[in-house]
Short mmCIF file of C-alpha atoms and ligand atoms in Angstrom, two decimals:
data_model
loop_
_atom_site.label_atom_id
_atom_site.label_comp_id
_atom_site.label_asym_id
_atom_site.label_seq_id
_atom_site.Cartn_x
_atom_site.Cartn_y
_atom_site.Cartn_z
CA MET A 1 0.00 0.00 0.00
CA THR A 2 1.30 3.46 -0.90
CA CYS A 3 0.96 6.58 1.27
CA ASN A 4 -1.36 8.08 -1.33
CA GLU A 5 -3.61 5.04 -1.23
CA PHE A 6 -3.62 5.18 2.56
CA THR A 7 -4.64 8.85 2.78
CA THR A 8 -7.25 8.51 0.03
CA GLU A 9 -8.82 5.47 1.66
CA LEU A 10 -8.73 7.17 5.04
CA SER A 11 -10.69 10.11 3.60
CA SER A 12 -13.33 7.71 2.28
CA LEU A 13 -13.97 6.07 5.65
CA LYS A 14 -16.57 7.45 8.01
CA TYR A 15 -14.29 7.02 11.02
CA PRO A 16 -10.53 6.45 11.20
CA SER A 17 -11.18 3.43 13.39
CA ASP A 18 -12.75 1.72 10.36
CA ILE A 19 -9.35 1.13 8.70
CA SER A 20 -8.62 -2.22 7.11
CA GLN A 21 -5.86 -4.59 8.22
CA GLU A 22 -3.79 -3.51 5.22
CA MET A 23 -4.07 0.15 6.26
CA GLN A 24 -3.28 -0.82 9.83
CA ASN A 25 -0.09 -2.54 8.64
CA HIS A 26 0.92 0.48 6.58
CA ARG A 27 0.28 2.84 9.49
CA THR A 28 2.58 0.91 11.82
CA THR A 29 5.46 1.08 9.35
CA CYS A 30 4.95 4.63 7.99
CA PRO A 31 5.39 7.55 10.43
CA GLN A 32 3.91 10.02 7.94
CA CYS A 33 0.66 8.09 7.56
CA ALA A 34 0.63 7.37 11.29
CA ARG A 35 0.58 11.15 11.81
CA VAL A 36 -2.21 11.66 9.26
CA TYR A 37 -4.18 8.91 10.99
CA HIS A 38 -3.60 10.54 14.39
CA GLU A 39 -4.87 13.90 13.06
CA ALA A 40 -8.02 12.20 11.80
CA VAL A 41 -8.57 10.67 15.24
CA VAL A 42 -8.08 14.08 16.89
CA LEU A 43 -10.57 15.64 14.45
CA MET A 44 -13.20 13.04 15.37
CA GLN A 45 -12.47 13.61 19.04
CA PHE A 46 -12.99 17.35 18.56
CA ILE A 47 -16.35 16.71 16.90
CA SER A 48 -17.52 14.35 19.62
CA GLU A 49 -16.49 16.86 22.32
CA GLU A 50 -18.53 19.57 20.62
CA LYS A 51 -21.45 17.17 20.26
CA THR A 52 -21.51 16.47 23.99
CA LEU A 53 -22.46 20.11 24.69
CA LYS A 54 -26.10 20.40 25.64
CA VAL A 55 -28.41 23.22 24.66
CA SER A 56 -29.49 25.45 27.54
CA PRO A 57 -32.71 24.23 29.23
CA PHE A 58 -33.91 27.86 29.18
CA LEU A 59 -33.65 28.23 25.42
CA LYS A 60 -37.15 26.93 24.83
CA THR A 61 -38.57 29.60 27.13
CA HIS A 62 -36.52 32.33 25.45
CA ILE A 63 -37.79 31.24 22.06
CA ALA A 64 -41.40 31.02 23.24
CA ALA A 65 -41.16 34.59 24.53
CA LYS A 66 -39.97 35.81 21.14
CA LEU A 67 -42.50 34.05 18.95
CA ASP A 68 -44.90 36.99 18.96
CA GLU A 69 -42.28 39.54 18.04
CA PRO A 70 -42.25 40.61 14.41
CA LEU A 71 -39.83 38.64 12.23
CA ASN A 72 -36.63 40.23 10.94
CA THR A 73 -36.33 42.74 13.75
CA SER A 74 -33.15 43.87 12.04
CA TRP A 75 -35.31 45.39 9.29
CA TYR A 76 -37.21 47.30 11.92
CA ALA A 77 -33.94 48.32 13.53
CA ARG A 78 -32.52 49.58 10.25
CA PRO A 79 -34.31 52.95 10.16
CA ALA A 80 -33.08 53.52 13.71
CA ILE A 81 -29.51 52.69 12.67
CA LEU A 82 -29.87 54.99 9.65
CA THR A 83 -31.13 57.83 11.84
CA VAL A 84 -28.26 57.43 14.29
CA ALA A 85 -25.77 57.21 11.42
CA SER A 86 -27.23 60.36 9.81
CA ILE A 87 -26.93 62.27 13.08
CA ILE A 88 -23.31 61.13 13.47
CA VAL A 89 -22.54 62.19 9.88
CA PHE A 90 -24.25 65.54 10.51
CA ILE A 91 -22.26 66.16 13.70
CA LEU A 92 -19.04 65.07 11.99
CA GLY A 93 -19.88 67.50 9.19
CA ILE A 94 -20.22 70.41 11.63
CA VAL A 95 -17.06 69.43 13.50
CA SER A 96 -15.01 69.07 10.33
CA ALA A 97 -16.39 72.37 8.98
CA ASN A 98 -15.27 74.05 12.20
CA ILE A 99 -11.83 72.51 11.89
CA LEU A 100 -11.54 73.65 8.28
CA GLU A 101 -12.79 77.10 9.15
CA SER A 102 -10.28 77.44 11.95
CA SER A 103 -7.51 76.21 9.66
CA GLU A 104 -8.44 79.02 7.27
CA LYS A 105 -7.73 81.45 10.09
CA ILE A 106 -4.13 80.45 9.90
CA ASN A 107 -1.64 83.13 10.77
CA PRO A 108 -0.68 84.81 7.48
CA MET A 109 2.92 84.71 8.60
CA GLU A 110 2.67 80.94 8.54
CA SER A 111 1.13 81.00 5.08
CA ILE A 112 4.00 83.12 3.85
CA ALA A 113 6.46 80.68 5.32
CA SER A 114 4.67 77.72 3.77
CA ASP A 115 4.39 79.46 0.42
CA TYR A 116 8.06 80.05 0.64
CA TYR A 117 8.73 76.48 1.48
CA PHE A 118 6.64 75.10 -1.38
CA GLN A 119 7.86 77.63 -3.94
CA ASN A 120 11.21 75.90 -3.70
CA ASN A 121 12.90 79.20 -4.48
CA TYR A 122 15.14 79.55 -1.44
CA GLY A 123 14.56 83.23 -0.68
CA THR A 124 14.40 84.89 -4.07
CA GLN A 125 10.64 85.40 -3.91
CA LEU A 126 10.23 85.67 -0.16
CA GLU A 127 10.19 89.42 -0.21
CA GLU A 128 7.69 89.46 -3.07
CA ILE A 129 5.30 87.14 -1.23
CA TRP A 130 5.63 89.33 1.81
CA ILE A 131 4.74 92.41 -0.14
CA ASN A 132 1.81 90.76 -1.90
CA THR A 133 0.07 89.73 1.30
CA ASN A 134 -2.27 92.06 3.06
CA TYR A 135 -0.87 91.27 6.41
CA TYR A 136 1.25 93.76 8.23
CA GLU A 137 2.22 93.75 11.85
CA GLU A 138 0.29 96.38 13.68
CA MET B 1 -54.73 11.71 22.78
CA ASP B 2 -51.51 10.68 21.03
CA LEU B 3 -48.56 11.23 23.37
CA PHE B 4 -46.04 11.06 20.53
CA PRO B 5 -47.76 12.58 17.54
CA PRO B 6 -45.72 12.55 14.32
CA ASP B 7 -44.11 15.81 13.18
CA LYS B 8 -46.63 16.19 10.38
CA ILE B 9 -49.56 16.28 12.81
CA LEU B 10 -47.72 18.78 15.01
CA VAL B 11 -46.97 20.98 12.01
CA ASP B 12 -50.67 21.00 11.09
CA ARG B 13 -51.55 21.94 14.65
CA VAL B 14 -49.00 24.77 14.65
CA LYS B 15 -50.53 26.04 11.41
CA ASN B 16 -53.86 26.13 13.23
CA GLY B 17 -52.38 28.25 15.99
CA ASP B 18 -51.45 25.56 18.51
CA ARG B 19 -48.41 26.95 20.35
CA GLU B 20 -48.02 23.79 22.47
CA ALA B 21 -47.50 21.75 19.32
CA PHE B 22 -44.61 24.03 18.41
CA THR B 23 -43.09 23.56 21.86
CA THR B 24 -43.18 19.81 21.28
CA LEU B 25 -41.40 20.26 17.92
CA MET B 26 -38.82 22.44 19.65
CA GLU B 27 -38.23 19.81 22.31
CA ARG B 28 -37.74 17.24 19.58
CA TYR B 29 -35.31 19.25 17.47
CA GLN B 30 -33.58 21.84 19.64
CA GLN B 31 -30.59 19.66 20.54
CA LYS B 32 -30.15 18.62 16.92
CA VAL B 33 -30.37 22.18 15.63
CA PHE B 34 -27.96 23.31 18.34
CA GLN B 35 -25.51 20.51 17.47
CA THR B 36 -25.60 21.48 13.80
CA SER B 37 -25.07 25.13 14.75
CA MET B 38 -22.05 24.10 16.85
CA GLY B 39 -20.63 22.35 13.80
CA PHE B 40 -20.58 25.66 11.97
CA LEU B 41 -19.88 28.17 14.72
CA HIS B 42 -17.88 26.22 17.37
CA ASN B 43 -19.12 28.52 20.10
CA GLN B 44 -21.87 27.59 22.53
CA ALA B 45 -23.41 31.06 22.93
CA ASP B 46 -23.42 31.71 19.17
CA ALA B 47 -24.87 28.26 18.51
CA GLU B 48 -27.69 28.92 21.00
CA ASP B 49 -28.45 32.28 19.39
CA LEU B 50 -28.59 30.59 16.02
CA THR B 51 -30.84 27.81 17.36
CA GLN B 52 -33.17 30.49 18.66
CA GLU B 53 -33.19 32.27 15.29
CA VAL B 54 -33.90 29.01 13.47
CA PHE B 55 -36.95 28.19 15.58
CA ILE B 56 -38.34 31.68 15.39
CA LYS B 57 -37.89 31.66 11.62
CA SER B 58 -39.49 28.22 11.30
CA TYR B 59 -42.47 29.27 13.42
CA LYS B 60 -43.06 32.42 11.40
CA SER B 61 -42.65 30.54 8.11
CA MET B 62 -44.72 27.52 9.09
CA LYS B 63 -47.59 28.55 6.84
CA SER B 64 -45.27 28.39 3.82
CA PHE B 65 -44.04 24.90 4.76
CA ARG B 66 -45.94 22.66 2.38
CA GLY B 67 -44.68 19.38 3.79
CA GLU B 68 -42.96 18.25 0.59
CA SER B 69 -40.01 17.24 2.75
CA SER B 70 -40.11 16.21 6.39
CA PHE B 71 -40.10 18.88 9.10
CA GLY B 72 -36.61 17.67 10.10
CA THR B 73 -35.23 18.15 6.59
CA TRP B 74 -36.83 21.58 6.42
CA ILE B 75 -35.48 22.78 9.76
CA TYR B 76 -31.97 21.50 9.00
CA ARG B 77 -32.13 23.40 5.71
CA ILE B 78 -33.02 26.58 7.59
CA THR B 79 -30.21 25.91 10.08
CA VAL B 80 -27.59 25.37 7.41
CA ASN B 81 -28.57 28.52 5.51
CA LYS B 82 -28.69 30.65 8.62
CA ALA B 83 -25.36 29.25 9.80
CA ILE B 84 -23.67 30.14 6.52
CA ASN B 85 -25.10 33.67 6.76
CA GLN B 86 -23.87 33.92 10.34
CA LEU B 87 -20.37 32.83 9.25
CA ARG B 88 -20.41 35.57 6.61
CA ARG B 89 -21.39 38.12 9.24
CA ASN B 90 -18.67 36.79 11.59
CA LYS B 91 -16.11 37.20 8.80
CA LEU B 92 -17.19 40.80 8.29
CA ARG B 93 -17.06 41.45 12.04
CA ALA B 94 -13.60 39.88 12.25
CA PHE B 95 -12.53 42.01 9.30
CA ALA B 96 -13.82 45.11 11.11
CA GLY B 97 -11.98 43.98 14.27
CA LEU B 98 -15.20 43.64 16.28
CA ASP B 99 -14.66 40.06 17.39
CA ALA B 100 -11.22 40.24 19.00
CA MET B 101 -12.56 39.96 22.55
CA LYS B 102 -15.32 37.54 21.65
CA GLY B 103 -12.84 35.06 20.16
CA GLU B 104 -10.99 34.81 23.45
CA ASP B 105 -14.19 34.23 25.37
CA SER B 106 -15.38 31.51 23.06
CA ALA B 107 -12.11 29.64 23.33
CA ALA B 108 -12.43 29.75 27.10
CA ASP B 109 -16.03 28.57 27.33
CA THR B 110 -15.69 25.55 25.07
CA ASN B 111 -12.54 24.47 26.89
CA ALA B 112 -13.96 24.71 30.38
CA ASP B 113 -15.84 21.40 30.51
CA ALA B 114 -13.78 19.11 28.35
CA PRO B 115 -10.07 19.86 28.47
CA LEU B 116 -9.35 16.66 26.54
CA LEU B 117 -7.88 18.37 23.51
CA ARG B 118 -5.34 21.13 23.83
CA LYS B 119 -6.50 24.65 23.09
CA GLU B 120 -4.14 25.04 20.14
CA GLN B 121 -5.28 21.70 18.70
CA LYS B 122 -8.87 22.90 18.87
CA GLU B 123 -8.00 26.21 17.27
CA GLN B 124 -6.17 24.43 14.46
CA ILE B 125 -9.18 22.21 13.81
CA LYS B 126 -11.60 25.15 13.90
CA ASP B 127 -9.38 26.97 11.40
CA ALA B 128 -9.27 23.96 9.12
CA LEU B 129 -13.06 23.54 9.27
CA THR B 130 -13.54 27.26 8.58
CA LYS B 131 -11.39 26.99 5.47
CA LEU B 132 -13.67 24.41 3.84
CA ASN B 133 -15.84 25.90 1.14
CA ASN B 134 -19.52 26.30 2.05
CA ALA B 135 -20.75 23.26 0.14
CA GLN B 136 -18.16 20.97 1.75
CA LYS B 137 -18.79 22.51 5.16
CA LYS B 138 -22.55 21.91 4.94
CA VAL B 139 -22.11 18.27 3.96
CA PHE B 140 -19.44 17.68 6.59
CA VAL B 141 -21.48 19.19 9.43
CA LEU B 142 -24.71 17.39 8.55
CA PHE B 143 -22.86 14.08 8.20
CA TYR B 144 -20.66 14.26 11.31
CA TYR B 145 -22.47 16.60 13.70
CA GLN B 146 -26.00 15.71 12.75
CA GLU B 147 -25.14 12.11 11.92
CA LEU B 148 -27.41 12.12 8.89
CA ASN B 149 -26.62 9.50 6.26
CA LEU B 150 -25.54 10.56 2.77
CA LYS B 151 -29.06 10.24 1.37
CA GLU B 152 -30.48 12.46 4.12
CA VAL B 153 -27.70 15.03 3.72
CA ALA B 154 -28.38 15.07 -0.02
CA GLU B 155 -32.08 15.68 0.66
CA VAL B 156 -31.43 18.59 3.03
CA LEU B 157 -29.04 20.23 0.60
CA GLU B 158 -31.04 19.29 -2.50
CA LEU B 159 -28.06 17.58 -4.08
CA SER B 160 -27.59 14.17 -5.67
CA PRO B 161 -26.19 11.49 -3.33
CA LYS B 162 -23.19 11.18 -5.64
CA ALA B 163 -22.40 14.91 -5.41
CA THR B 164 -22.88 14.75 -1.64
CA GLU B 165 -20.47 11.83 -1.33
CA SER B 166 -17.92 13.64 -3.45
CA LEU B 167 -18.21 16.83 -1.35
CA LEU B 168 -17.75 14.82 1.83
CA PHE B 169 -14.66 13.11 0.43
CA ARG B 170 -13.17 16.46 -0.63
CA ALA B 171 -13.94 17.94 2.76
CA ARG B 172 -12.12 15.06 4.49
CA LYS B 173 -9.21 15.30 2.06
CA ASN B 174 -8.90 19.08 2.57
CA LEU B 175 -9.04 18.70 6.33
CA GLN B 176 -6.35 16.06 6.12
CA LYS B 177 -4.14 18.49 4.20
CA GLU B 178 -4.87 21.40 6.55
CA LEU B 179 -4.23 19.41 9.71
CA ASP B 180 -1.03 17.71 8.56
ZN1 LIG C 201 2.49 6.13 4.33
#
């Protein structure tokens, strides 16, 4: 039996414990397939552990209490979510407008300096920019 | 009065407004629906929420259930579809970073009772199961968690038994690769 045959046959079996004698023989002589077999056993163990969990005895009561509520409550909740989202967007709009407005009130001296910086002209036009602004120290 | 009325009779009673009949159906199927939900979500609280959603949905949709399949098949179909939607939502939440805390909690609560497998082993298996594509995941969960046979799985998923068998094989093969 090859390793490929072993792994393919293992995938066709319902449980790893259903392996044939031939597979059993291969497993004892092949560490790689022994590992694959072990992983399959662990997987089945994981499933049976999850299956042992029992549903809460109160679930039935919870469900019964909800049977008269309208279905798809999320659809009913959606307008509420939209309203809240709109308010948030509105507030954000006001806040960002305020920020922008305050950034427009930037000190003209700073704007001259930044103009200078971005003009990339290392001083030749600094005086000109200074003259062309309406800002003078009082 | 029949103490163990068949599902079909209970469904008819529910359609006629009998709430008790629905409670009986819930008692019959809640553990199974929960188990299936666990197979997808691997978290007790999430699986209970999903179980709750499934029953509420089935109650509200009972009028549209025409009985072409059994009630069991129908409720498993609802469970599987809702579970896949929940996984999509979880992915989005994880992407938005909303589930960081929740993930830690869930690892703790499933480990509390049965510390038979190591935490990292469990996480590795959950990862591998999550990586299966939806079709393989559905078949795998119904077969191993719900212990339905291939014909029943095929019926729930409205697939041919051959396609179901092939999906199960590919799921096992992919898990083998992921876990090695
Ligand atoms: Zn081998």
